[in-house]
mmCIF file of C-alpha atoms in Angstrom:
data_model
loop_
_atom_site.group_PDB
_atom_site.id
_atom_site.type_symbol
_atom_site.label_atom_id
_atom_site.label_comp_id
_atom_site.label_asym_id
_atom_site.label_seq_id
_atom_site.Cartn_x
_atom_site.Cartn_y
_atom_site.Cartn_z
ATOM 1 C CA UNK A 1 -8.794 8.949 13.238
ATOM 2 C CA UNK A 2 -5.462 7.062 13.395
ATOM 3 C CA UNK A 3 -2.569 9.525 15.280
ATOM 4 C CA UNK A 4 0.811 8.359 16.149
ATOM 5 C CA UNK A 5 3.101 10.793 17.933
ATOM 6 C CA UNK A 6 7.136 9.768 18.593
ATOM 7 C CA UNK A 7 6.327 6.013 18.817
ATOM 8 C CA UNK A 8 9.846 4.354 19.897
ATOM 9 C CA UNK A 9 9.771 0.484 20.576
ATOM 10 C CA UNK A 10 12.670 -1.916 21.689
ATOM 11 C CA UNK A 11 13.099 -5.274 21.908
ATOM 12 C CA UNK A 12 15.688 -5.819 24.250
ATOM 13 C CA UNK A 13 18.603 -3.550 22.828
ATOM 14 C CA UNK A 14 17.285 -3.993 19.725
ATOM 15 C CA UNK A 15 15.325 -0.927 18.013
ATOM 16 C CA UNK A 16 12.482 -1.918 16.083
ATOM 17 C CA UNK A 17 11.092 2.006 15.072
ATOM 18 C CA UNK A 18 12.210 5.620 16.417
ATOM 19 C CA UNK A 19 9.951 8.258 16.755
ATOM 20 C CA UNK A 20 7.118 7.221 14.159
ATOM 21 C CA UNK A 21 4.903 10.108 14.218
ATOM 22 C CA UNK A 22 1.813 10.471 10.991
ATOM 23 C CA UNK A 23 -1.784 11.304 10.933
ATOM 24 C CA UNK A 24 -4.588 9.373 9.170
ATOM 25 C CA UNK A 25 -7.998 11.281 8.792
ATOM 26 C CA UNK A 26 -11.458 10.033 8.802
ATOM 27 C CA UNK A 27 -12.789 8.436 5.689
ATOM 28 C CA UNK A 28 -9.142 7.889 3.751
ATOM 29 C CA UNK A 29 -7.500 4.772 2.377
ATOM 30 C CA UNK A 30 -3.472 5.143 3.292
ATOM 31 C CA UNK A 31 -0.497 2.278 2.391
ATOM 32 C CA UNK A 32 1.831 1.227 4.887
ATOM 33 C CA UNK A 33 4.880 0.770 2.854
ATOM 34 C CA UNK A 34 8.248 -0.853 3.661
ATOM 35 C CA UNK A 35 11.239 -3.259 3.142
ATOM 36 C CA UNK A 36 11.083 -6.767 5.517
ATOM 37 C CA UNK A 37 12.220 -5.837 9.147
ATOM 38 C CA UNK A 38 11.369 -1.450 8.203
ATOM 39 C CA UNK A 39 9.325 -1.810 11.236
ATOM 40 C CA UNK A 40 5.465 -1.936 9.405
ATOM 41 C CA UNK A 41 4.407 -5.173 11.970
ATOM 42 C CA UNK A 42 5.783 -3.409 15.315
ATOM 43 C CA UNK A 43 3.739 -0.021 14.471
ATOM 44 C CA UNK A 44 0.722 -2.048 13.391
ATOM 45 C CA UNK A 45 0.852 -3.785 16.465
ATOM 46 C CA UNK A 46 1.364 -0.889 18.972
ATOM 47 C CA UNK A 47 -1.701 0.736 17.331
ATOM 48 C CA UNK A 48 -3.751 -2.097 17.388
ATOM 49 C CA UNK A 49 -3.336 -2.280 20.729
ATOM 50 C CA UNK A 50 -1.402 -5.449 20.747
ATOM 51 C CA UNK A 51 1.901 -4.478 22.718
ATOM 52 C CA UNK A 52 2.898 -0.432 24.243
ATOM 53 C CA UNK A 53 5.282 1.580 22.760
ATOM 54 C CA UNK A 54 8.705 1.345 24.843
ATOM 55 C CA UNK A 55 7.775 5.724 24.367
ATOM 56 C CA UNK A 56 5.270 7.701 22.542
ATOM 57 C CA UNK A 57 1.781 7.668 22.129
ATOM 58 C CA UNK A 58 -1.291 6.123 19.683
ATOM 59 C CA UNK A 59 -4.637 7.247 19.799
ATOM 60 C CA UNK A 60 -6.965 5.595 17.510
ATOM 61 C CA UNK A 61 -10.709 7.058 16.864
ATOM 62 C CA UNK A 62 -10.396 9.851 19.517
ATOM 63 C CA UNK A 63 -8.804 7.202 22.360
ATOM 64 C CA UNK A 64 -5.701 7.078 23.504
ATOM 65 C CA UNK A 65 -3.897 3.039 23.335
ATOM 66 C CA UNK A 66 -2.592 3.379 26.960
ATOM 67 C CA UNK A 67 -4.970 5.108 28.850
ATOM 68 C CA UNK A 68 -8.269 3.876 26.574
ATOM 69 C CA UNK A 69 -7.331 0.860 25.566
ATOM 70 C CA UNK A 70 -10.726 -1.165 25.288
ATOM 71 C CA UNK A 71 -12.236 1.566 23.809
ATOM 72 C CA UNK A 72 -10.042 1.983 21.323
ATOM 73 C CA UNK A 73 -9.821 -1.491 20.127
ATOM 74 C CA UNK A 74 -13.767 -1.457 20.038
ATOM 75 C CA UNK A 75 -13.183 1.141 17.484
ATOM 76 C CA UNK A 76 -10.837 -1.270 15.260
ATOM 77 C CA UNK A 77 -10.965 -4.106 12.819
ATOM 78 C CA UNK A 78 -7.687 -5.942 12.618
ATOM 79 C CA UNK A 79 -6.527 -8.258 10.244
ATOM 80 C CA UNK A 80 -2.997 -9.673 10.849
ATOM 81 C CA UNK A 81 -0.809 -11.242 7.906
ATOM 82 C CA UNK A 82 -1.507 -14.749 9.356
ATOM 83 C CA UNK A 83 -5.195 -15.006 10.258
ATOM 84 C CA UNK A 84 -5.580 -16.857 13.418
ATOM 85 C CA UNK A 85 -8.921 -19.161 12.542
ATOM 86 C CA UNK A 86 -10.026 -21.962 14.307
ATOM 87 C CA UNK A 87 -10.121 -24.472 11.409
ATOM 88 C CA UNK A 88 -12.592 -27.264 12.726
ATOM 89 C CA UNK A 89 -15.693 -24.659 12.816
ATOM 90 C CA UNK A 90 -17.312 -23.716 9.795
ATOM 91 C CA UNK A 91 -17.461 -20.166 8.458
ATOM 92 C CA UNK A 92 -20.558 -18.771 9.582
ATOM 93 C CA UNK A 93 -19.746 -20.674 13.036
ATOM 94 C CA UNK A 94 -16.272 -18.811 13.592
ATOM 95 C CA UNK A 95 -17.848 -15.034 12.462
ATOM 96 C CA UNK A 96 -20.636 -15.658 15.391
ATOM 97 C CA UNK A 97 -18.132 -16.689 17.732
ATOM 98 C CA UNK A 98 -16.436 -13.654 16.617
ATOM 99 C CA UNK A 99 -19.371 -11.345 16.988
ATOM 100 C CA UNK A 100 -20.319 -12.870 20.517
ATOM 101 C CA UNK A 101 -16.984 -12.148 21.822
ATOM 102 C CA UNK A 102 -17.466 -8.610 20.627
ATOM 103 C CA UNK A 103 -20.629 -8.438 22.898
ATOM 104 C CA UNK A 104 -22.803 -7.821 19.867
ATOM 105 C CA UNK A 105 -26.536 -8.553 19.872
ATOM 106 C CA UNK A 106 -28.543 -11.291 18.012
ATOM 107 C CA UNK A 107 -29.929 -8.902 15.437
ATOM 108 C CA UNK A 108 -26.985 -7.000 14.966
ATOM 109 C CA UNK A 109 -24.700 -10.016 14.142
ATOM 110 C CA UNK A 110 -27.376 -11.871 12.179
ATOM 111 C CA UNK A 111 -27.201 -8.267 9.414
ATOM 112 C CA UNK A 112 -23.502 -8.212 9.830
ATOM 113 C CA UNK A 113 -22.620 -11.585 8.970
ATOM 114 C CA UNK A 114 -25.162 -11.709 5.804
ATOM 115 C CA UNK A 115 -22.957 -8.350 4.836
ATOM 116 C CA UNK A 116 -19.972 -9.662 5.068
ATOM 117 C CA UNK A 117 -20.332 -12.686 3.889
ATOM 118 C CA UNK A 118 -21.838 -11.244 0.830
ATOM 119 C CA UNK A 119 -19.137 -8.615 0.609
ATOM 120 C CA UNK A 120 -16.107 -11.050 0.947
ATOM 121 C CA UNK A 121 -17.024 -13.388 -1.448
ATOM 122 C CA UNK A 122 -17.868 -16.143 0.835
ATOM 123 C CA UNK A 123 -21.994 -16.611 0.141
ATOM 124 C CA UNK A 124 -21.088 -20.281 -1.529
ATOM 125 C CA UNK A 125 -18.586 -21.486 1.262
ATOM 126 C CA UNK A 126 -19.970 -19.901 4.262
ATOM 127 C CA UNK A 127 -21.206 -23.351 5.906
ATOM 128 C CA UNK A 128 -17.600 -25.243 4.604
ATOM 129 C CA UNK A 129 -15.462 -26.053 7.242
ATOM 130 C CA UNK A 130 -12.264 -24.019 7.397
ATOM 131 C CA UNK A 131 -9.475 -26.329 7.650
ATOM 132 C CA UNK A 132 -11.211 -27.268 4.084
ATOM 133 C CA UNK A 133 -10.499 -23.383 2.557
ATOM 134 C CA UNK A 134 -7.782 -22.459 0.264
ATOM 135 C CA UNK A 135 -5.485 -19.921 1.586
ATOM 136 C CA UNK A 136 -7.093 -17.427 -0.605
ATOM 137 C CA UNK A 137 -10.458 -18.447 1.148
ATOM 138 C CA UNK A 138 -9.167 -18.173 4.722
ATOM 139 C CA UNK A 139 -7.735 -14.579 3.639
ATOM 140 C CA UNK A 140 -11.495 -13.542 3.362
ATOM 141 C CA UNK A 141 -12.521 -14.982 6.401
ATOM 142 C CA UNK A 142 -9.837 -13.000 8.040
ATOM 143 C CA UNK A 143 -10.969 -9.850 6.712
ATOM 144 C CA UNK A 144 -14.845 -10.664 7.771
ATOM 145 C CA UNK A 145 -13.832 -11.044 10.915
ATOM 146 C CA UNK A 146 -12.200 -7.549 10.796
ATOM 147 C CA UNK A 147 -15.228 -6.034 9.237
ATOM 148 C CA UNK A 148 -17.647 -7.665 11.432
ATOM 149 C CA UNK A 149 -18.622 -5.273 13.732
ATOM 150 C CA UNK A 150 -18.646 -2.508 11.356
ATOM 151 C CA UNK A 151 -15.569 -0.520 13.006
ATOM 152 C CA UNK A 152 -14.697 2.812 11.941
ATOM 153 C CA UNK A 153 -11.242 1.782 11.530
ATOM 154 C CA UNK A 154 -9.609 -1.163 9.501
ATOM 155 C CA UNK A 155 -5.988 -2.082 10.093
ATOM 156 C CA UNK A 156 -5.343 -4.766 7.698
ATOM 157 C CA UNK A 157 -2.012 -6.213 7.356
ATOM 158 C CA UNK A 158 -1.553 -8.293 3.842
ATOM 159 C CA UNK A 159 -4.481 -8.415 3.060
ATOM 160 C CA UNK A 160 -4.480 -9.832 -0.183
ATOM 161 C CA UNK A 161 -1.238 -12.539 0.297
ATOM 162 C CA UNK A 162 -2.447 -15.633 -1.296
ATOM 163 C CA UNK A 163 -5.038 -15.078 -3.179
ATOM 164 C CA UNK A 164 -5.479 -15.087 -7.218
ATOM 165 C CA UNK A 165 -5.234 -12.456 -9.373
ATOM 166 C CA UNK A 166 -9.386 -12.472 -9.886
ATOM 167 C CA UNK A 167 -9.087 -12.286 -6.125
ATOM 168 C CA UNK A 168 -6.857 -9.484 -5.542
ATOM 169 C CA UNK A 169 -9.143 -7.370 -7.815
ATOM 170 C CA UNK A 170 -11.975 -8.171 -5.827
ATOM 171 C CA UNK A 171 -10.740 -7.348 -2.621
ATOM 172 C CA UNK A 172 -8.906 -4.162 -4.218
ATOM 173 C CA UNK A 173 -12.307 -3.119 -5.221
ATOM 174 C CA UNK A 174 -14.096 -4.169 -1.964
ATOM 175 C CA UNK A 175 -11.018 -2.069 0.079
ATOM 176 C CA UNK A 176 -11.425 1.352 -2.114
ATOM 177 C CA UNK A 177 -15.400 0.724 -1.645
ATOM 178 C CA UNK A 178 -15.094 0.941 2.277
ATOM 179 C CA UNK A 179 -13.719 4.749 1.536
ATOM 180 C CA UNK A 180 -15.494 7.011 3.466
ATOM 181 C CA UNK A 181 -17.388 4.877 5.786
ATOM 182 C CA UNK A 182 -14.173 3.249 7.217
ATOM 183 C CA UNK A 183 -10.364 4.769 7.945
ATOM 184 C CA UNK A 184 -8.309 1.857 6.601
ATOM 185 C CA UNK A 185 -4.474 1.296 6.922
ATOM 186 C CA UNK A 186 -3.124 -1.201 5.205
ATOM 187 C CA UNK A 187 -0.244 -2.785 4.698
ATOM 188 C CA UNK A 188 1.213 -4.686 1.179
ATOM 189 C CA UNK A 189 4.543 -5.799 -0.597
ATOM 190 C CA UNK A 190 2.828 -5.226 -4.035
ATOM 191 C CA UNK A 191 3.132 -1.804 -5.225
ATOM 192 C CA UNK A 192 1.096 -1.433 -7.873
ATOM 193 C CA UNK A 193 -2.097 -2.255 -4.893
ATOM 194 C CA UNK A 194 -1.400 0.665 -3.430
ATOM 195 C CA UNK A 195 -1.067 2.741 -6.193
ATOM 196 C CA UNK A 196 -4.577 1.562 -7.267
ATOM 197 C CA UNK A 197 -6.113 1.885 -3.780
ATOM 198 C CA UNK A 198 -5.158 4.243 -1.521
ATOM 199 C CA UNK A 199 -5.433 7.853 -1.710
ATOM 200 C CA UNK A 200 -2.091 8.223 0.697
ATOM 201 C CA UNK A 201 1.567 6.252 1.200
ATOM 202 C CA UNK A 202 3.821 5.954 4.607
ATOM 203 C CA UNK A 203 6.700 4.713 3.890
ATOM 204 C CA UNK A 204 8.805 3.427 6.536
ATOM 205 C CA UNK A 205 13.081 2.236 6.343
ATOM 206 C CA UNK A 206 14.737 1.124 9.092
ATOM 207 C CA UNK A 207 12.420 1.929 11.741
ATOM 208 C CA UNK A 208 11.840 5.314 10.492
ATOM 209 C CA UNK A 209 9.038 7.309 8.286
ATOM 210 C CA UNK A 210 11.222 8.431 5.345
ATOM 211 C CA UNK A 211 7.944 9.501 3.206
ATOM 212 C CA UNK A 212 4.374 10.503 3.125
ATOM 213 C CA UNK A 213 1.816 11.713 1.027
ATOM 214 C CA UNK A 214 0.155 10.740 -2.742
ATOM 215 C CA UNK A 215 2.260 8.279 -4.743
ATOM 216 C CA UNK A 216 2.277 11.919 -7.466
ATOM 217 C CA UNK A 217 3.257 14.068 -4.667
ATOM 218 C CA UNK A 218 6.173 11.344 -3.887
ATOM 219 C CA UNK A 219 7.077 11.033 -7.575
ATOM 220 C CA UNK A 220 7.823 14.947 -7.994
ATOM 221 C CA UNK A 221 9.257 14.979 -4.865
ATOM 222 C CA UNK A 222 12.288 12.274 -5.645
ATOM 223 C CA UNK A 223 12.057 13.276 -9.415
ATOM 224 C CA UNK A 224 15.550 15.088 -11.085
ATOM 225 C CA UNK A 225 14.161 14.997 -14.249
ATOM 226 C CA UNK A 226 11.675 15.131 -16.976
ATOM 227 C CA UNK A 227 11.871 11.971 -19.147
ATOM 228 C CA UNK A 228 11.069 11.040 -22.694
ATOM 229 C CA UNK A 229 11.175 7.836 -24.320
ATOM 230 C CA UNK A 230 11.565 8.416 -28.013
ATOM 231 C CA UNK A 231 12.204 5.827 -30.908
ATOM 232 C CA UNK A 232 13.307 6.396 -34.256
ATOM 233 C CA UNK A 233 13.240 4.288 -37.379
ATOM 234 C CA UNK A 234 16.906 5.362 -38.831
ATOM 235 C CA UNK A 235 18.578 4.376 -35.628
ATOM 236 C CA UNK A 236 23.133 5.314 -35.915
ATOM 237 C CA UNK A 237 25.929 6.635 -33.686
ATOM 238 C CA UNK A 238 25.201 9.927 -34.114
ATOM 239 C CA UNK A 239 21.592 9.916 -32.833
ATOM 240 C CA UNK A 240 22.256 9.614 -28.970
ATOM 241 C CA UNK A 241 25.345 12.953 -29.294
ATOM 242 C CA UNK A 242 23.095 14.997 -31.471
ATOM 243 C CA UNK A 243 19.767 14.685 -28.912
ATOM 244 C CA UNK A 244 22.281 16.029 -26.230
ATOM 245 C CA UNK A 245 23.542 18.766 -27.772
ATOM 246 C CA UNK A 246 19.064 19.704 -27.931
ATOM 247 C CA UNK A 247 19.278 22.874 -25.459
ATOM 248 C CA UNK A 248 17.796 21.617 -21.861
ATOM 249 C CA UNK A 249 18.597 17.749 -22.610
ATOM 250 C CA UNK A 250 20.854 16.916 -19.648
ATOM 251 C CA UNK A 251 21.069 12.678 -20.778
ATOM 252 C CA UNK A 252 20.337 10.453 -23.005
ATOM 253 C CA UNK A 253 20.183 6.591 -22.534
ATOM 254 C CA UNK A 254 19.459 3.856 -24.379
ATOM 255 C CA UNK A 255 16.470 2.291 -23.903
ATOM 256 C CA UNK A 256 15.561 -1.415 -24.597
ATOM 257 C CA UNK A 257 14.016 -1.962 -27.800
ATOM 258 C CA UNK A 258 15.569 -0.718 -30.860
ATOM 259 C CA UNK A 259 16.094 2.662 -32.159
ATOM 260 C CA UNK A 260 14.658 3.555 -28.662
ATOM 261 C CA UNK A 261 16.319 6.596 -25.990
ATOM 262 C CA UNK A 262 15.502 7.493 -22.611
ATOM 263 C CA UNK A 263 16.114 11.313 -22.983
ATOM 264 C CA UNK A 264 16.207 13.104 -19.923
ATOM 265 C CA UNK A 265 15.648 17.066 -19.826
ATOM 266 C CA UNK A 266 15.689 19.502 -16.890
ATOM 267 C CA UNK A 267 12.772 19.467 -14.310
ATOM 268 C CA UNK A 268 9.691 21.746 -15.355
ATOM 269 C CA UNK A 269 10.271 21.659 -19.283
ATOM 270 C CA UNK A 270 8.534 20.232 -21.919
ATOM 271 C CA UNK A 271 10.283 19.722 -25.021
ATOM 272 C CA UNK A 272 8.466 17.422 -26.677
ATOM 273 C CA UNK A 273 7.970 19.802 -30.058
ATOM 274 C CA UNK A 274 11.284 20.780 -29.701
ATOM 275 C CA UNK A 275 12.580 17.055 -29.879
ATOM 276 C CA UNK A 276 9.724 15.898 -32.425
ATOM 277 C CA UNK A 277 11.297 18.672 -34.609
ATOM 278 C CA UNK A 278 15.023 17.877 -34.514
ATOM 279 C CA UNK A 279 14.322 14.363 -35.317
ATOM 280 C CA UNK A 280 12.309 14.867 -37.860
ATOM 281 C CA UNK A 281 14.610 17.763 -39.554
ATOM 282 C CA UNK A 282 17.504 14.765 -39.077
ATOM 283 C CA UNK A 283 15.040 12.478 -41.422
ATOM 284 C CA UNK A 284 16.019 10.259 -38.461
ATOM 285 C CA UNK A 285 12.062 8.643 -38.930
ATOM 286 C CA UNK A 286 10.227 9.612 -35.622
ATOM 287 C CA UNK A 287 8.298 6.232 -34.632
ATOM 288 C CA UNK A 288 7.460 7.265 -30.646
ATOM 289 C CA UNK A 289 7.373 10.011 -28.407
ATOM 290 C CA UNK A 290 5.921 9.951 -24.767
ATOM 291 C CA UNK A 291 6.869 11.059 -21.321
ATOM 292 C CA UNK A 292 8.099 8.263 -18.945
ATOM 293 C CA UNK A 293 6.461 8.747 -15.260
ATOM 294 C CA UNK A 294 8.131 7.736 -12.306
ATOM 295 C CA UNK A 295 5.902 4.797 -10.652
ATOM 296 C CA UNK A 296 5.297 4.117 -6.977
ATOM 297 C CA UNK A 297 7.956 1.349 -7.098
ATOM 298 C CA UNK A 298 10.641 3.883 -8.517
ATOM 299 C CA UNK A 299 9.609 6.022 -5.513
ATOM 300 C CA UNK A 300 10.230 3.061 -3.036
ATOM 301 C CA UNK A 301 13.327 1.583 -4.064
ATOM 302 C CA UNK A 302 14.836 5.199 -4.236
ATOM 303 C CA UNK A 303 13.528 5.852 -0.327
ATOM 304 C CA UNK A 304 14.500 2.269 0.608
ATOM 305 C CA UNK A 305 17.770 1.537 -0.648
ATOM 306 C CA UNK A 306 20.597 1.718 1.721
ATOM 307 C CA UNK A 307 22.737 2.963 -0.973
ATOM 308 C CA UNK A 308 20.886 6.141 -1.388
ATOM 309 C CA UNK A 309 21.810 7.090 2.064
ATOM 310 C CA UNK A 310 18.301 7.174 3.906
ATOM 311 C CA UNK A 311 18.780 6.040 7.201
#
């Protein structure tokens, strides 16, 4: 639904992204991850049909951005991270406008806007005046707009900056609803959203895609180890050089609360029994014993930090 193939763009001598290539299929939910200035605005752009690629090509739902370009955009619902609104009409005014300059008919608009309005959480300020909406408020307006024609594919860029946390649920709900019937790519700063909403992750660094795929495929793919966080009652000196001497523990570290390690054992092994054993055989008093899991936000900062070497 969403293709990008080599996509190069400069700004003068400056290069923004080289060679972005990914896929997006029909139906799935998929992050847009990166540091400021990774080059997430410049590819949202070029495949909304905003500005060309300096090389490369974008087709989106079937059409190609430089040869199709009308019909492609007919095919998309864009949200940018600052919502252009024009903040002396009322809601309901600015999503007709909207609809009218997307050439659609009375009846059609009239079912659309009652949806989205409904859907956005809008029903009790859809006749206030704009300029009179939180931030929050004009974020939802921003994605009506987007939604308005019922486009088979959302681009959404921030979609939740500024709003609560009651809000951010609700449009994280309202996002992972629209799986399915709509391709959406969005773009966010706050990890844990993705996590919680999209079935897929592109992460881009430096104007390059340095990952791809399910924030679990992503975790085993960075991960050198297997880690357990135990804790232990009778907490001495000896406790962290005994654990490593535990065939298969390569580390231990302390870990932040008391009487707690971070013991770290070679990838594919459990020993969980094996560890639960020893301590308890060293009357050490075994309080806690779980696996640690990487997050998405472990996954990012090791892709995205210049020290690791990823250009």
């Amino acid at each position: 639904m969403i293709e990008a193939h080599g996509l190069t763009k400069y700004y003068g001598l400056h290069l923004a992204i080289t060679d972005v290539s990914f896929h997006i299929k029909e139906g799935e939910i998929v992050a847009f991850l990166g540091p400021n200035a990774a080059g997430k605005t410049t590819t949202m752009r070029i495949l909304t049909g905003y500005m060309p690629p300096t090389f490369g090509t974008a087709r989106v739902a079937g059409f190609d951005l430089a040869d199709h370009s009308l019909e492609a955009r007919r095919n998309i619902g864009y949200m940018p991270e600052t919502t252009s609104l024009y903040t002396d009409m009322r809601v309901t005014q600015y999503l007709r406008f909207c609809g009218r300059l997307r050439h659609m008919g009375k009846a059609q608009l009239a079912e659309r806007m009652e949806y989205v309005v409904e859907r956005c959480g809008l029903s009790e300020r859809a006749n206030s005046i704009i300029a009179t909406l939180s931030l929050g408020f004009r974020q939802r307006v921003g994605l009506a707009q987007a939604m308005l024609h019922d486009p088979p594919v959302l681009i959404l860029d921030e979609p939740t900056v500024g709003l609560d946390p009651k809000q951010i649920i609700e449009v994280r709900n309202l996002i992972k609803g629209l799986a399915g019937d709509h391709t959406v790519m969005l773009s966010t700063h706050i990890l844990p959203e993705a996590q919680m909403t999209c079935e897929r992750v592109i992460i881009i660094n430096r104007g390059q895609i340095v990952a791809e795929g399910s924030p679990e495929a992503l975790t085993a793919q960075i991960r050198e180890a297997e880690t357990l966080l135990i804790t232990v009652r009778d907490d001495n000196d000896i406790v962290a050089r005994q654990l490593k001497d535990i065939p298969q523990v390569i580390g231990v570290r302390r870990a932040e609360q008391p009487g707690g390690y971070y013991v770290d054992t070679a990838v594919g092994t459990d020993l969980r029994a094996e560890i639960a054993e020893f301590i308890v055989g060293k009357g050490w008093g075994l309080l806690e014993l779980q696996p640690v899991e990487l997050s998405l936000e472990d996954v990012f900062l090791e892709l995205t930090t210049e020290e690791k070497g990823v250009a």
